[in-house]
mmCIF file of C-alpha atoms and ligand atoms in Angstrom:
data_model
loop_
_atom_site.group_PDB
_atom_site.id
_atom_site.type_symbol
_atom_site.label_atom_id
_atom_site.label_comp_id
_atom_site.label_asym_id
_atom_site.label_seq_id
_atom_site.Cartn_x
_atom_site.Cartn_y
_atom_site.Cartn_z
ATOM 1 C CA MET A 1 0.168 0.099 -0.193
ATOM 2 C CA GLY A 2 2.836 2.628 0.933
ATOM 3 C CA SER A 3 4.569 2.060 -1.922
ATOM 4 C CA MET A 4 1.246 2.523 -4.558
ATOM 5 C CA LYS A 5 0.884 5.918 -2.534
ATOM 6 C CA SER A 6 4.329 6.829 -3.321
ATOM 7 C CA ASN A 7 4.431 5.912 -7.235
ATOM 8 C CA PHE A 8 1.408 7.495 -6.651
ATOM 9 C CA LYS A 9 2.697 11.265 -5.459
ATOM 10 C CA ILE A 10 5.354 10.259 -8.333
ATOM 11 C CA PHE A 11 2.925 10.276 -11.090
ATOM 12 C CA SER A 12 1.253 13.421 -10.090
ATOM 13 C CA GLY A 13 4.322 15.137 -9.975
ATOM 14 C CA ILE A 14 5.100 13.818 -13.484
ATOM 15 C CA ASN A 15 1.868 15.290 -14.440
ATOM 16 C CA GLN A 16 2.527 18.953 -12.561
ATOM 17 C CA ILE A 17 5.436 19.154 -14.863
ATOM 18 C CA LEU A 18 3.816 17.617 -17.657
ATOM 19 C CA ASP A 19 1.638 20.545 -16.789
ATOM 20 C CA PHE A 20 3.341 23.254 -17.612
ATOM 21 C CA ALA A 21 6.144 21.503 -20.087
ATOM 22 C CA TYR A 22 2.939 21.004 -22.718
ATOM 23 C CA PRO A 23 3.761 22.069 -26.322
ATOM 24 C CA ARG A 24 1.116 24.956 -27.270
ATOM 25 C CA ASN A 25 -1.269 23.917 -29.289
ATOM 26 C CA ILE A 26 -1.010 24.780 -32.574
ATOM 27 C CA TYR A 27 -4.324 23.635 -33.865
ATOM 28 C CA CYS A 28 -7.617 25.657 -32.694
ATOM 29 C CA ILE A 29 -9.262 23.532 -30.014
ATOM 30 C CA VAL A 30 -12.999 24.082 -30.884
ATOM 31 C CA CYS A 31 -12.045 23.219 -34.149
ATOM 32 C CA GLY A 32 -8.997 21.767 -35.095
ATOM 33 C CA ILE A 33 -7.340 23.967 -37.698
ATOM 34 C CA GLY A 34 -4.043 25.070 -37.899
ATOM 35 C CA ILE A 35 -3.333 27.934 -35.928
ATOM 36 C CA LEU A 36 -0.112 30.481 -34.905
ATOM 37 C CA PRO A 37 1.284 29.209 -32.110
ATOM 38 C CA SER A 38 0.831 32.756 -31.212
ATOM 39 C CA GLU A 39 -2.613 33.172 -31.964
ATOM 40 C CA GLU A 40 -4.555 33.995 -28.544
ATOM 41 C CA PHE A 41 -6.192 31.544 -26.639
ATOM 42 C CA SER A 42 -5.263 29.017 -29.127
ATOM 43 C CA ILE A 43 -8.540 29.471 -30.368
ATOM 44 C CA CYS A 44 -8.763 30.315 -34.542
ATOM 45 C CA PRO A 45 -10.103 33.793 -35.217
ATOM 46 C CA GLY A 46 -13.519 32.300 -36.901
ATOM 47 C CA CYS A 47 -14.672 30.279 -33.802
ATOM 48 C CA ARG A 48 -12.996 33.454 -31.174
ATOM 49 C CA SER A 49 -15.640 35.620 -32.747
ATOM 50 C CA ARG A 50 -17.965 33.498 -32.000
ATOM 51 C CA ILE A 51 -17.439 33.163 -28.454
ATOM 52 C CA SER A 52 -20.014 34.879 -26.157
ATOM 53 C CA PHE A 53 -16.810 37.159 -23.892
ATOM 54 C CA ILE A 54 -18.012 39.441 -21.561
ATOM 55 C CA ARG A 55 -17.053 42.467 -21.944
ATOM 56 C CA GLY A 56 -20.147 44.901 -21.871
ATOM 57 C CA ARG A 57 -21.603 45.728 -18.427
ATOM 58 C CA ALA A 58 -21.282 43.216 -15.282
ATOM 59 C CA CYS A 59 -22.770 42.601 -12.609
ATOM 60 C CA LEU A 60 -21.349 44.897 -9.964
ATOM 61 C CA GLN A 61 -21.671 41.965 -6.477
ATOM 62 C CA CYS A 62 -20.526 38.572 -8.733
ATOM 63 C CA GLY A 63 -19.723 39.283 -12.499
ATOM 64 C CA LYS A 64 -22.112 38.327 -14.394
ATOM 65 C CA PRO A 65 -23.579 39.830 -17.653
ATOM 66 C CA ILE A 66 -26.820 42.849 -17.877
ATOM 67 C CA ALA A 67 -28.240 44.465 -20.035
ATOM 68 C CA GLU A 68 -26.694 48.142 -20.726
ATOM 69 C CA SER A 69 -29.350 49.562 -20.495
ATOM 70 C CA GLY A 70 -30.634 47.959 -17.593
ATOM 71 C CA ILE A 71 -30.618 51.036 -14.921
ATOM 72 C CA LEU A 72 -29.692 48.098 -11.732
ATOM 73 C CA ASP A 73 -26.100 47.303 -11.151
ATOM 74 C CA THR A 74 -27.211 43.768 -10.406
ATOM 75 C CA CYS A 75 -27.866 40.851 -12.018
ATOM 76 C CA PRO A 76 -31.379 39.476 -10.559
ATOM 77 C CA ASP A 77 -29.410 36.610 -8.521
ATOM 78 C CA CYS A 78 -27.740 39.323 -5.717
ATOM 79 C CA LEU A 79 -30.402 41.639 -6.330
ATOM 80 C CA ASP A 80 -32.122 41.014 -3.195
ATOM 81 C CA LYS A 81 -28.696 39.643 -1.768
ATOM 82 C CA LYS A 82 -25.892 40.331 0.139
ATOM 83 C CA ARG A 83 -22.753 38.718 -1.415
ATOM 84 C CA SER A 84 -19.744 37.780 0.870
ATOM 85 C CA PHE A 85 -17.106 38.402 -1.467
ATOM 86 C CA THR A 86 -16.047 41.434 -2.554
ATOM 87 C CA ARG A 87 -16.695 40.873 -5.830
ATOM 88 C CA GLY A 88 -16.514 38.850 -8.822
ATOM 89 C CA PHE A 89 -15.787 38.458 -11.969
ATOM 90 C CA SER A 90 -16.400 36.306 -15.288
ATOM 91 C CA CYS A 91 -14.771 35.754 -18.574
ATOM 92 C CA VAL A 92 -17.148 34.042 -21.135
ATOM 93 C CA GLU A 93 -21.509 32.736 -21.124
ATOM 94 C CA TYR A 94 -21.421 29.145 -21.168
ATOM 95 C CA GLU A 95 -22.427 28.263 -24.272
ATOM 96 C CA GLY A 96 -21.844 26.569 -27.587
ATOM 97 C CA ALA A 97 -17.925 26.437 -28.077
ATOM 98 C CA ILE A 98 -17.192 26.987 -24.553
ATOM 99 C CA LYS A 99 -19.477 24.717 -22.891
ATOM 100 C CA GLU A 100 -17.871 22.093 -25.296
ATOM 101 C CA ILE A 101 -14.295 22.877 -24.452
ATOM 102 C CA ILE A 102 -15.009 22.434 -20.695
ATOM 103 C CA HIS A 103 -16.671 19.300 -21.077
ATOM 104 C CA ARG A 104 -13.412 17.893 -22.791
ATOM 105 C CA PHE A 105 -11.190 19.542 -20.110
ATOM 106 C CA LYS A 106 -13.668 18.384 -16.952
ATOM 107 C CA TYR A 107 -14.209 14.775 -18.739
ATOM 108 C CA GLY A 108 -12.304 14.062 -21.072
ATOM 109 C CA ARG A 109 -8.999 13.613 -19.949
ATOM 110 C CA GLN A 110 -7.566 17.116 -21.348
ATOM 111 C CA ARG A 111 -5.336 18.488 -19.241
ATOM 112 C CA HIS A 112 -3.916 20.320 -22.039
ATOM 113 C CA LEU A 113 -7.004 22.304 -21.891
ATOM 114 C CA MET A 114 -6.136 24.066 -19.121
ATOM 115 C CA HIS A 115 -3.451 26.739 -20.321
ATOM 116 C CA PRO A 116 -5.412 28.661 -22.972
ATOM 117 C CA LEU A 117 -8.540 28.191 -20.287
ATOM 118 C CA GLY A 118 -6.516 29.672 -17.727
ATOM 119 C CA ALA A 119 -5.321 32.822 -20.425
ATOM 120 C CA ILE A 120 -8.773 33.327 -20.652
ATOM 121 C CA MET A 121 -8.668 34.299 -17.260
ATOM 122 C CA VAL A 122 -5.213 35.895 -16.861
ATOM 123 C CA ARG A 123 -6.508 38.349 -19.642
ATOM 124 C CA LYS A 124 -10.194 38.102 -16.694
ATOM 125 C CA LEU A 125 -7.925 39.540 -14.225
ATOM 126 C CA LYS A 126 -5.909 42.101 -17.162
ATOM 127 C CA ALA A 127 -8.723 43.626 -18.100
ATOM 128 C CA ALA A 128 -10.487 44.317 -14.302
ATOM 129 C CA GLY A 129 -7.475 45.188 -12.716
ATOM 130 C CA LEU A 130 -7.228 43.215 -10.120
ATOM 131 C CA VAL A 131 -3.404 43.066 -9.964
ATOM 132 C CA ASP A 132 -2.957 42.294 -6.296
ATOM 133 C CA VAL A 133 -3.745 39.248 -4.271
ATOM 134 C CA ASP A 134 -1.966 36.795 -1.793
ATOM 135 C CA ARG A 135 -3.548 34.271 -2.054
ATOM 136 C CA VAL A 136 -5.054 31.806 -5.292
ATOM 137 C CA ILE A 137 -8.074 29.332 -3.700
ATOM 138 C CA PRO A 138 -9.079 26.705 -5.989
ATOM 139 C CA VAL A 139 -12.639 25.617 -4.838
ATOM 140 C CA PRO A 140 -12.057 22.369 -3.694
ATOM 141 C CA LEU A 141 -13.137 18.654 -5.247
ATOM 142 C CA HIS A 142 -14.333 16.604 -2.738
ATOM 143 C CA LYS A 143 -11.681 14.036 -2.073
ATOM 144 C CA ARG A 144 -13.437 11.077 -3.808
ATOM 145 C CA ARG A 145 -14.782 12.886 -6.586
ATOM 146 C CA LYS A 146 -10.220 14.142 -7.142
ATOM 147 C CA ARG A 147 -10.248 10.787 -7.641
ATOM 148 C CA GLN A 148 -12.463 10.085 -9.714
ATOM 149 C CA ARG A 149 -11.225 12.928 -12.240
ATOM 150 C CA GLY A 150 -7.901 12.682 -12.004
ATOM 151 C CA PHE A 151 -7.128 16.219 -11.074
ATOM 152 C CA ASN A 152 -9.338 19.421 -10.004
ATOM 153 C CA GLN A 153 -9.974 21.453 -13.452
ATOM 154 C CA ALA A 154 -10.988 24.663 -10.590
ATOM 155 C CA GLU A 155 -7.388 24.022 -9.511
ATOM 156 C CA LEU A 156 -5.408 23.433 -13.033
ATOM 157 C CA LEU A 157 -6.880 26.505 -13.759
ATOM 158 C CA ALA A 158 -6.031 28.499 -10.691
ATOM 159 C CA ARG A 159 -2.375 26.816 -11.093
ATOM 160 C CA VAL A 160 -2.006 28.383 -14.405
ATOM 161 C CA ILE A 161 -3.366 31.392 -13.237
ATOM 162 C CA ALA A 162 -0.775 31.964 -9.995
ATOM 163 C CA ARG A 163 2.352 31.158 -12.320
ATOM 164 C CA GLU A 164 0.578 34.124 -15.366
ATOM 165 C CA MET A 165 0.481 36.766 -12.100
ATOM 166 C CA GLY A 166 3.213 35.668 -9.717
ATOM 167 C CA TRP A 167 0.547 35.073 -7.354
ATOM 168 C CA LYS A 168 1.050 31.919 -4.172
ATOM 169 C CA LEU A 169 -1.366 29.739 -5.250
ATOM 170 C CA ASP A 170 -2.469 27.731 -2.403
ATOM 171 C CA LYS A 171 -4.669 24.352 -2.038
ATOM 172 C CA LYS A 172 -4.503 23.286 1.600
ATOM 173 C CA VAL A 173 -7.341 26.102 2.600
ATOM 174 C CA LEU A 174 -10.713 25.367 1.734
ATOM 175 C CA VAL A 175 -11.427 21.686 1.407
ATOM 176 C CA ARG A 176 -14.784 20.049 0.731
ATOM 177 C CA LEU A 177 -16.494 18.022 3.806
ATOM 178 C CA GLN A 178 -19.139 16.173 1.626
ATOM 179 C CA ASP A 179 -19.167 15.341 -1.596
ATOM 180 C CA THR A 180 -22.183 16.796 -2.287
ATOM 181 C CA ARG A 181 -24.919 15.684 -5.464
ATOM 182 C CA SER A 182 -23.507 17.790 -9.069
ATOM 183 C CA GLN A 183 -25.434 20.939 -9.363
ATOM 184 C CA SER A 184 -26.574 21.063 -12.869
ATOM 185 C CA ASP A 185 -29.905 19.195 -12.078
ATOM 186 C CA LEU A 186 -30.775 21.214 -9.238
ATOM 187 C CA THR A 187 -33.001 24.619 -8.929
ATOM 188 C CA LYS A 188 -31.956 27.276 -6.813
ATOM 189 C CA GLN A 189 -33.124 26.692 -3.352
ATOM 190 C CA GLU A 190 -31.693 23.071 -4.112
ATOM 191 C CA ARG A 191 -27.918 24.334 -4.812
ATOM 192 C CA GLN A 192 -28.797 26.444 -1.964
ATOM 193 C CA ARG A 193 -29.390 23.522 0.554
ATOM 194 C CA ASN A 194 -26.657 21.569 -1.103
ATOM 195 C CA VAL A 195 -23.190 23.378 -0.585
ATOM 196 C CA ARG A 196 -24.163 25.104 2.177
ATOM 197 C CA ASP A 197 -22.232 22.750 4.683
ATOM 198 C CA ALA A 198 -20.283 21.708 1.916
ATOM 199 C CA PHE A 199 -17.265 23.400 2.784
ATOM 200 C CA GLY A 200 -14.225 23.676 5.772
ATOM 201 C CA LEU A 201 -11.219 25.034 6.171
ATOM 202 C CA PHE A 202 -7.740 23.678 7.274
ATOM 203 C CA PRO A 203 -6.902 23.624 10.499
ATOM 204 C CA GLY A 204 -5.207 26.660 12.154
ATOM 205 C CA VAL A 205 -5.136 28.378 8.262
ATOM 206 C CA SER A 206 -5.320 32.751 8.435
ATOM 207 C CA LEU A 207 -5.760 35.015 5.709
ATOM 208 C CA LYS A 208 -5.661 37.923 8.167
ATOM 209 C CA GLY A 209 -6.239 41.581 5.985
ATOM 210 C CA GLU A 210 -5.322 39.584 3.456
ATOM 211 C CA LYS A 211 -6.998 39.419 -0.546
ATOM 212 C CA VAL A 212 -8.312 36.060 -1.892
ATOM 213 C CA LEU A 213 -8.828 35.477 -5.171
ATOM 214 C CA LEU A 214 -11.677 32.253 -4.944
ATOM 215 C CA VAL A 215 -11.192 29.878 -8.581
ATOM 216 C CA ASP A 216 -13.594 28.044 -10.123
ATOM 217 C CA ASP A 217 -14.923 27.079 -13.741
ATOM 218 C CA ILE A 218 -18.517 27.492 -14.289
ATOM 219 C CA TYR A 219 -21.075 30.047 -11.808
ATOM 220 C CA THR A 220 -23.735 29.916 -11.485
ATOM 221 C CA THR A 221 -26.331 31.003 -9.024
ATOM 222 C CA GLY A 222 -22.855 31.922 -7.272
ATOM 223 C CA SER A 223 -24.325 29.080 -4.267
ATOM 224 C CA THR A 224 -21.215 27.115 -3.922
ATOM 225 C CA MET A 225 -18.772 30.613 -4.752
ATOM 226 C CA ASP A 226 -21.041 31.850 -1.836
ATOM 227 C CA SER A 227 -20.894 28.710 -0.124
ATOM 228 C CA CYS A 228 -16.498 28.739 -1.047
ATOM 229 C CA SER A 229 -16.984 32.615 0.540
ATOM 230 C CA ARG A 230 -19.067 32.251 3.811
ATOM 231 C CA THR A 231 -16.246 29.823 5.040
ATOM 232 C CA LEU A 232 -13.015 31.818 3.674
ATOM 233 C CA ARG A 233 -14.669 34.750 6.181
ATOM 234 C CA GLN A 234 -13.086 32.447 9.139
ATOM 235 C CA ALA A 235 -10.224 33.205 8.265
ATOM 236 C CA GLU A 236 -10.514 36.879 8.638
ATOM 237 C CA PRO A 237 -9.091 38.039 4.521
ATOM 238 C CA ALA A 238 -10.159 41.281 3.737
ATOM 239 C CA GLU A 239 -11.086 40.923 0.716
ATOM 240 C CA ILE A 240 -12.718 38.042 -1.932
ATOM 241 C CA TYR A 241 -12.535 38.149 -5.158
ATOM 242 C CA ILE A 242 -13.892 35.485 -7.052
ATOM 243 C CA LEU A 243 -13.699 34.617 -11.162
ATOM 244 C CA SER A 244 -15.190 32.126 -12.540
ATOM 245 C CA LEU A 245 -14.593 30.826 -16.276
ATOM 246 C CA ALA A 246 -17.963 30.628 -17.536
ATOM 247 C CA THR A 247 -20.494 31.854 -16.862
ATOM 248 C CA GLY A 248 -24.097 29.858 -16.799
ATOM 249 C CA ARG A 249 -27.715 31.639 -17.477
ATOM 250 C CA ASN A 250 -29.824 31.590 -14.142
ATOM 251 C CA VAL A 251 -32.388 28.994 -13.461
HETATM 252 ZN ZN1 ZN B 1 -10.829 26.982 -35.124
HETATM 253 ZN ZN1 ZN B 2 -24.864 39.525 -9.887
#
């Protein structure tokens, strides 16, 4: 048993090295045509033009896109809510090609997609002017699910962000205590209940006065991010920012 465990450690160490040694894709990650290595996010211009990047007005609380002409500064989800995070950012709408790429990344074992997807998130941070963060914290997966999938997609994205921005990646802050049901087929109320007590802090963690960035792949109603942030608050950070790659439509 002991040697199996250490083999696993070596294996995951090699994987981490490979994540950064993997050659940048010279094929569009969406349609597969040949592209220049310098092409942004390894996506050809045609496919890029069909992705809904969030560039216009966004909810001041969670970062979801909102109507350009609306009078409210928040999305309907945040309207009656005080979020436990300071402010949220999201990069693209969860639809079409992006939906398919995220699916391949998570379930098709295409780990290398962490690079173009992480690059999309880095661009968002720079555009938003969020340049001083003390720690990047991925939303954790339950250890059983992580073992099944082989990795935590939020952690891979957080690793690219931390490296590109020169920030500290910290996986030893939050722990997922419950292997919650998949959120995708639940209503808003069910989602909140599903994740309410799902997270805990590692013993002895202090984030006193720090600015932390919580990272996840998909944001829908915000119940997961809210639950994580509420847990993080116990460690007294100064600010909690949240960043998701894609934002889903309200349910
Ligand atoms: Zn393409
Ligand atoms: Zn919102």
